[in-house]
């Protein structure tokens, strides 16, 4: 699996047409804590809203894209490839558990709202028609091995470029947490000091994102570029209010500006006490002229939400580490909350 191209909603200001759009900079569960909302209920109300709202995208690839944001019932998105074309109905996800229900008084973020697996041209207009359209970011599937200078690239924790220390990590799929779904519905989890992972990338600055559960204990990790001095980052200092139902999403674990070139990032868990775990979600880096991607496999990913079952999805997912190494296991959480299945693979 090659990296995806990620475009944050905050970078799409010039792509927004109409007065119905609002930008929020305190969306704590979102990527970079920003979301953009289209208030379709204002369509046609007054002179300011006479113009239909549109999201006009210039596509870096013809292999499709996914709009990711907050689930909402009655969401309808139309789209056109050319000005004057008859709008087509967008293939908006209809999963009622992600769209129609409130989770802990908030709607789920990180939901794949609409996906097109291919496009006709390198431009498209998304026209919100009804429902509350809340956009967090757009993921594009690369269609060529190079030409990504200036693009922000994203590698998920399940990406084959991520190398994990043997026997110390579990990779989970179909993950739904109380307020949000992690990137592509997956997480990598370590429960012991010394667990490590590394990645080689050709680009510029890099950022690592993870998830924090507000359980007891402390959590720290060291981050080193190209074997240089390690930066130890404290992700949980022990002063947090303990509440296992609280998950902090899209936490920026580490950021560093590096010169253009090929680099290796090494990460090691250095402190882990109480009930803490280290949850790695994804990383991003800046593409350069020399960046090469395996575009053939870039579009392949599992159906990360296929195992979600029943009810308001507000369950805390228990990611256990028991059992034989290398076996796939299925965990069922029985609470007064709905059942959620998680597929977990231990790295042997």
Short mmCIF file of C-alpha atoms in Angstrom, two decimals:
data_model
loop_
_atom_site.label_atom_id
_atom_site.label_comp_id
_atom_site.label_asym_id
_atom_site.label_seq_id
_atom_site.Cartn_x
_atom_site.Cartn_y
_atom_site.Cartn_z
CA UNK A 1 0.00 0.00 0.00
CA UNK A 2 1.41 3.36 -1.05
CA UNK A 3 0.73 6.65 0.76
CA UNK A 4 -2.40 8.61 -0.05
CA UNK A 5 -2.53 12.32 -0.80
CA UNK A 6 -4.25 14.13 2.06
CA UNK A 7 -5.75 17.61 1.76
CA UNK A 8 -7.03 19.20 4.96
CA UNK A 9 -10.28 21.15 4.85
CA UNK A 10 -8.39 24.26 5.99
CA UNK A 11 -6.45 24.18 2.70
CA UNK A 12 -9.64 24.27 0.60
CA UNK A 13 -10.82 27.82 1.33
CA UNK A 14 -10.46 28.90 -2.30
CA UNK A 15 -12.39 25.80 -3.39
CA UNK A 16 -15.55 26.86 -1.53
CA UNK A 17 -18.34 28.64 -3.42
CA UNK A 18 -21.38 30.10 -1.65
CA UNK A 19 -22.14 31.78 1.68
CA UNK A 20 -23.35 28.61 3.38
CA UNK A 21 -19.86 27.46 4.42
CA UNK A 22 -18.40 27.82 7.92
CA UNK A 23 -14.92 26.95 9.19
CA UNK A 24 -14.41 25.61 12.72
CA UNK A 25 -10.96 25.62 14.33
CA UNK A 26 -11.86 23.92 17.61
CA UNK A 27 -12.88 20.51 16.27
CA UNK A 28 -10.76 18.58 18.76
CA UNK A 29 -11.44 15.14 17.24
CA UNK A 30 -10.53 16.22 13.69
CA UNK A 31 -7.28 16.20 11.73
CA UNK A 32 -5.43 19.40 12.65
CA UNK A 33 -8.54 20.30 14.71
CA UNK A 34 -10.39 21.97 11.83
CA UNK A 35 -13.63 21.15 9.99
CA UNK A 36 -15.62 22.92 7.31
CA UNK A 37 -19.43 22.78 7.44
CA UNK A 38 -21.97 23.50 4.72
CA UNK A 39 -25.33 24.58 6.11
CA UNK A 40 -27.57 23.32 3.36
CA UNK A 41 -30.68 24.42 5.27
CA UNK A 42 -29.77 27.97 4.23
CA UNK A 43 -29.89 27.17 0.51
CA UNK A 44 -32.08 29.71 -1.28
CA UNK A 45 -32.76 31.79 1.84
CA UNK A 46 -32.08 35.42 1.05
CA UNK A 47 -29.73 37.04 -1.42
CA UNK A 48 -26.58 35.85 0.38
CA UNK A 49 -27.58 32.21 -0.02
CA UNK A 50 -29.13 32.40 -3.47
CA UNK A 51 -26.09 30.75 -5.00
CA UNK A 52 -25.88 26.99 -4.56
CA UNK A 53 -22.91 25.94 -2.40
CA UNK A 54 -20.12 24.06 -4.16
CA UNK A 55 -16.80 22.46 -3.33
CA UNK A 56 -14.61 22.77 -6.43
CA UNK A 57 -11.69 20.34 -6.40
CA UNK A 58 -8.67 20.10 -8.67
CA UNK A 59 -7.83 16.41 -8.61
CA UNK A 60 -4.20 15.24 -8.48
CA UNK A 61 -5.26 11.77 -9.65
CA UNK A 62 -7.92 9.99 -11.72
CA UNK A 63 -8.00 7.00 -9.37
CA UNK A 64 -10.58 8.53 -7.12
CA UNK A 65 -10.90 10.13 -3.72
CA UNK A 66 -12.74 9.93 -0.40
CA UNK A 67 -14.41 12.77 1.49
CA UNK A 68 -13.95 12.21 5.24
CA UNK A 69 -15.85 14.06 7.93
CA UNK A 70 -18.73 13.85 10.39
CA UNK A 71 -21.65 11.53 9.79
CA UNK A 72 -25.11 13.10 9.45
CA UNK A 73 -28.47 11.73 8.44
CA UNK A 74 -30.14 12.84 5.21
CA UNK A 75 -26.80 13.85 3.71
CA UNK A 76 -27.01 14.20 -0.05
CA UNK A 77 -24.09 15.26 -2.24
CA UNK A 78 -24.33 15.77 -5.99
CA UNK A 79 -21.36 16.18 -8.31
CA UNK A 80 -20.44 17.22 -11.83
CA UNK A 81 -17.20 16.95 -13.81
CA UNK A 82 -17.97 19.77 -16.24
CA UNK A 83 -19.80 23.06 -15.87
CA UNK A 84 -23.32 22.74 -17.26
CA UNK A 85 -23.50 18.96 -16.82
CA UNK A 86 -26.53 17.42 -15.16
CA UNK A 87 -25.55 16.75 -11.52
CA UNK A 88 -25.10 13.12 -10.56
CA UNK A 89 -26.07 11.65 -7.21
CA UNK A 90 -22.94 11.14 -5.11
CA UNK A 91 -22.45 7.66 -3.61
CA UNK A 92 -22.86 8.85 -0.03
CA UNK A 93 -22.45 6.14 2.60
CA UNK A 94 -25.83 5.02 3.93
CA UNK A 95 -24.63 3.19 7.04
CA UNK A 96 -27.27 4.32 9.59
CA UNK A 97 -24.99 3.53 12.52
CA UNK A 98 -22.44 6.09 11.33
CA UNK A 99 -24.82 8.70 9.98
CA UNK A 100 -28.13 8.61 11.77
CA UNK A 101 -27.19 8.20 15.42
CA UNK A 102 -25.65 10.45 18.03
CA UNK A 103 -22.62 9.02 19.83
CA UNK A 104 -22.08 10.37 23.34
CA UNK A 105 -24.05 13.50 22.36
CA UNK A 106 -21.75 14.04 19.40
CA UNK A 107 -21.74 12.61 15.91
CA UNK A 108 -18.86 10.44 14.78
CA UNK A 109 -15.99 12.10 12.96
CA UNK A 110 -13.57 10.28 10.67
CA UNK A 111 -16.48 8.81 8.68
CA UNK A 112 -15.95 8.10 4.97
CA UNK A 113 -18.81 10.21 3.64
CA UNK A 114 -18.41 9.64 -0.09
CA UNK A 115 -15.95 7.73 -2.26
CA UNK A 116 -15.43 7.80 -6.02
CA UNK A 117 -13.08 5.05 -7.20
CA UNK A 118 -12.32 6.84 -10.48
CA UNK A 119 -13.01 10.19 -12.12
CA UNK A 120 -13.50 11.39 -15.70
CA UNK A 121 -11.40 14.53 -15.45
CA UNK A 122 -8.98 16.29 -13.13
CA UNK A 123 -11.67 18.60 -11.76
CA UNK A 124 -14.98 18.05 -10.00
CA UNK A 125 -17.65 20.09 -8.27
CA UNK A 126 -19.32 18.67 -5.17
CA UNK A 127 -22.76 20.21 -4.56
CA UNK A 128 -24.21 19.68 -1.06
CA UNK A 129 -27.96 19.31 -1.54
CA UNK A 130 -29.30 18.34 1.89
CA UNK A 131 -28.13 17.30 5.34
CA UNK A 132 -25.24 18.75 7.32
CA UNK A 133 -22.05 18.29 5.28
CA UNK A 134 -19.05 18.44 7.64
CA UNK A 135 -15.70 17.94 5.92
CA UNK A 136 -12.47 17.10 7.75
CA UNK A 137 -10.11 16.10 4.93
CA UNK A 138 -9.95 14.54 1.46
CA UNK A 139 -7.89 11.45 0.61
CA UNK A 140 -6.76 10.98 -2.99
CA UNK A 141 -5.44 7.71 -4.41
CA UNK A 142 -2.22 8.31 -6.40
CA UNK A 143 -2.22 7.17 -10.04
CA UNK A 144 1.44 7.66 -10.94
CA UNK A 145 4.81 6.90 -9.29
CA UNK A 146 6.10 10.49 -9.18
CA UNK A 147 5.09 14.13 -9.54
CA UNK A 148 4.03 14.80 -5.94
CA UNK A 149 6.22 17.78 -5.09
CA UNK A 150 4.32 20.05 -2.72
CA UNK A 151 1.64 17.45 -1.97
CA UNK A 152 0.98 16.30 1.59
CA UNK A 153 1.26 12.51 1.67
CA UNK A 154 -0.26 10.23 4.31
CA UNK A 155 0.90 6.75 5.37
CA UNK A 156 -1.57 4.80 7.51
CA UNK A 157 -0.37 2.56 10.35
CA UNK A 158 -1.11 -0.49 8.15
CA UNK A 159 1.12 0.79 5.32
CA UNK A 160 3.80 -1.69 4.26
CA UNK A 161 6.45 1.04 4.58
CA UNK A 162 5.98 1.03 8.37
CA UNK A 163 8.31 -1.51 10.02
CA UNK A 164 7.36 -2.70 13.52
CA UNK A 165 9.48 -4.46 16.12
CA UNK A 166 8.65 -8.17 16.27
CA UNK A 167 6.10 -9.44 18.77
CA UNK A 168 5.38 -6.05 20.36
CA UNK A 169 2.60 -4.62 18.20
CA UNK A 170 -0.98 -5.49 17.34
CA UNK A 171 -2.64 -4.08 14.22
CA UNK A 172 -6.37 -3.53 14.56
CA UNK A 173 -9.07 -2.98 11.95
CA UNK A 174 -12.71 -1.86 12.01
CA UNK A 175 -12.01 0.42 14.96
CA UNK A 176 -14.79 2.76 16.11
CA UNK A 177 -14.11 4.84 19.21
CA UNK A 178 -16.68 6.90 21.14
CA UNK A 179 -16.24 10.13 19.19
CA UNK A 180 -14.43 9.17 16.02
CA UNK A 181 -13.07 6.59 13.65
CA UNK A 182 -9.26 6.65 13.28
CA UNK A 183 -7.65 7.07 9.87
CA UNK A 184 -9.06 4.31 7.60
CA UNK A 185 -10.46 2.63 10.71
CA UNK A 186 -7.13 1.16 11.84
CA UNK A 187 -4.66 1.54 14.70
CA UNK A 188 -1.32 0.04 15.72
CA UNK A 189 -1.02 -0.64 19.46
CA UNK A 190 1.97 -1.32 21.74
CA UNK A 191 1.74 -2.11 25.45
CA UNK A 192 5.40 -2.40 26.49
CA UNK A 193 8.41 -0.12 26.83
CA UNK A 194 10.90 -0.76 24.05
CA UNK A 195 8.34 -1.36 21.32
CA UNK A 196 9.49 0.49 18.21
CA UNK A 197 8.61 1.28 14.63
CA UNK A 198 10.42 2.97 11.77
CA UNK A 199 9.69 4.36 8.33
CA UNK A 200 11.82 5.52 5.42
CA UNK A 201 10.40 8.38 3.37
CA UNK A 202 11.58 10.67 0.60
CA UNK A 203 10.26 14.13 1.31
CA UNK A 204 10.53 17.10 3.64
CA UNK A 205 8.84 17.74 6.99
CA UNK A 206 7.11 14.86 8.77
CA UNK A 207 4.35 14.59 11.39
CA UNK A 208 3.19 11.58 13.42
CA UNK A 209 -0.40 11.29 14.69
CA UNK A 210 -1.79 8.97 17.31
CA UNK A 211 -4.69 8.37 19.68
CA UNK A 212 -4.63 8.78 23.47
CA UNK A 213 -6.98 7.08 25.92
CA UNK A 214 -7.50 8.94 29.20
CA UNK A 215 -6.83 5.94 31.43
CA UNK A 216 -4.37 5.91 34.33
CA UNK A 217 -0.63 6.07 33.80
CA UNK A 218 2.02 7.88 31.81
CA UNK A 219 3.12 7.56 28.19
CA UNK A 220 6.27 8.80 26.43
CA UNK A 221 8.15 7.95 23.25
CA UNK A 222 11.38 9.01 21.55
CA UNK A 223 11.61 10.14 17.93
CA UNK A 224 14.85 10.26 15.96
CA UNK A 225 15.55 11.27 12.35
CA UNK A 226 18.43 9.57 10.52
CA UNK A 227 20.03 8.32 13.73
CA UNK A 228 20.36 11.82 15.17
CA UNK A 229 19.61 12.89 18.75
CA UNK A 230 16.26 11.54 19.91
CA UNK A 231 13.46 13.85 20.99
CA UNK A 232 11.50 12.37 23.89
CA UNK A 233 7.85 13.43 23.77
CA UNK A 234 5.51 13.06 26.74
CA UNK A 235 2.09 12.11 25.40
CA UNK A 236 0.43 11.50 28.79
CA UNK A 237 1.97 12.99 31.94
CA UNK A 238 -0.22 11.29 34.53
CA UNK A 239 -2.21 14.38 35.52
CA UNK A 240 -5.17 13.53 33.26
CA UNK A 241 -8.68 12.98 34.59
CA UNK A 242 -9.09 9.21 34.38
CA UNK A 243 -12.01 8.27 32.16
CA UNK A 244 -11.76 5.21 29.92
CA UNK A 245 -14.58 6.64 27.76
CA UNK A 246 -12.42 9.62 26.74
CA UNK A 247 -10.27 9.22 23.62
CA UNK A 248 -8.23 12.06 22.17
CA UNK A 249 -8.09 11.69 18.40
CA UNK A 250 -5.58 12.94 15.83
CA UNK A 251 -2.99 13.86 18.45
CA UNK A 252 0.20 15.29 16.91
CA UNK A 253 2.76 13.06 18.63
CA UNK A 254 5.74 14.49 16.75
CA UNK A 255 6.57 17.08 14.08
CA UNK A 256 9.92 17.97 12.56
CA UNK A 257 11.03 19.99 9.58
CA UNK A 258 13.75 18.16 7.67
CA UNK A 259 15.66 19.04 4.53
CA UNK A 260 14.45 17.55 1.26
CA UNK A 261 15.81 14.04 0.78
CA UNK A 262 15.45 10.43 1.89
CA UNK A 263 15.16 10.03 5.66
CA UNK A 264 14.43 7.38 8.27
CA UNK A 265 12.29 8.05 11.32
CA UNK A 266 12.76 5.74 14.32
CA UNK A 267 10.21 5.71 17.14
CA UNK A 268 10.57 3.89 20.49
CA UNK A 269 8.17 3.73 23.43
CA UNK A 270 10.22 4.92 26.45
CA UNK A 271 7.63 5.11 29.24
CA UNK A 272 4.35 3.27 29.63
CA UNK A 273 2.72 2.86 33.04
CA UNK A 274 -0.72 2.13 34.47
CA UNK A 275 -3.28 1.18 31.83
CA UNK A 276 -1.70 3.21 29.05
CA UNK A 277 -1.00 1.95 25.53
CA UNK A 278 0.79 3.61 22.63
CA UNK A 279 -1.65 3.98 19.71
CA UNK A 280 -0.10 4.98 16.38
CA UNK A 281 -2.61 6.06 13.71
CA UNK A 282 -0.83 7.67 10.71
CA UNK A 283 1.95 9.97 9.56
CA UNK A 284 2.18 12.71 6.97
CA UNK A 285 5.13 14.17 5.07
CA UNK A 286 5.71 16.68 2.31
CA UNK A 287 6.34 15.27 -1.15
CA UNK A 288 9.31 16.49 -3.22
CA UNK A 289 10.52 16.01 -6.80
CA UNK A 290 12.34 12.81 -5.82
CA UNK A 291 9.34 11.22 -4.05
CA UNK A 292 8.45 7.86 -5.61
CA UNK A 293 5.20 6.01 -4.85
CA UNK A 294 4.00 2.54 -5.72
CA UNK A 295 0.87 3.81 -7.46
CA UNK A 296 -0.19 0.29 -8.52
CA UNK A 297 -1.07 -0.72 -4.99
CA UNK A 298 -2.08 2.70 -3.73
CA UNK A 299 -5.78 2.07 -4.11
CA UNK A 300 -5.87 -1.23 -2.23
CA UNK A 301 -7.27 -1.11 1.26
CA UNK A 302 -9.54 -3.23 3.37
CA UNK A 303 -13.16 -2.44 4.13
CA UNK A 304 -12.36 -1.00 7.52
CA UNK A 305 -15.98 -0.51 8.52
CA UNK A 306 -17.38 -3.81 7.35
CA UNK A 307 -17.45 -5.41 10.80
CA UNK A 308 -19.39 -2.73 12.61
CA UNK A 309 -22.54 -4.21 14.10
CA UNK A 310 -25.71 -2.71 15.57
CA UNK A 311 -26.88 0.18 17.71
CA UNK A 312 -25.44 3.58 18.55
CA UNK A 313 -21.70 3.09 18.12
CA UNK A 314 -20.47 4.40 21.42
CA UNK A 315 -18.63 1.38 22.71
CA UNK A 316 -15.09 1.47 23.98
CA UNK A 317 -13.11 -0.97 21.92
CA UNK A 318 -10.95 -3.26 23.98
CA UNK A 319 -7.77 -4.06 22.09
CA UNK A 320 -6.34 -7.05 23.93
CA UNK A 321 -3.00 -8.65 23.39
CA UNK A 322 -3.62 -12.14 24.71
CA UNK A 323 -3.41 -15.34 22.68
CA UNK A 324 -0.93 -16.94 20.31
CA UNK A 325 1.36 -14.78 18.20
CA UNK A 326 0.38 -14.36 14.59
CA UNK A 327 -3.23 -15.45 15.00
CA UNK A 328 -6.23 -13.34 14.02
CA UNK A 329 -8.68 -12.75 16.83
CA UNK A 330 -12.12 -11.21 17.12
CA UNK A 331 -13.09 -9.30 20.24
CA UNK A 332 -16.70 -8.70 21.23
CA UNK A 333 -17.38 -5.97 23.76
CA UNK A 334 -20.39 -6.74 25.92
CA UNK A 335 -21.61 -3.67 27.78
CA UNK A 336 -24.84 -1.78 28.02
CA UNK A 337 -23.64 -0.30 24.77
CA UNK A 338 -23.85 -1.96 21.35
CA UNK A 339 -21.64 -4.77 20.15
CA UNK A 340 -18.55 -3.84 18.15
CA UNK A 341 -16.25 -6.34 16.48
CA UNK A 342 -12.55 -5.65 16.13
CA UNK A 343 -10.16 -7.70 14.02
CA UNK A 344 -6.67 -7.77 15.46
CA UNK A 345 -3.44 -9.26 14.12
CA UNK A 346 -0.35 -9.64 16.28
CA UNK A 347 2.89 -8.95 14.41
CA UNK A 348 5.04 -12.07 14.77
#
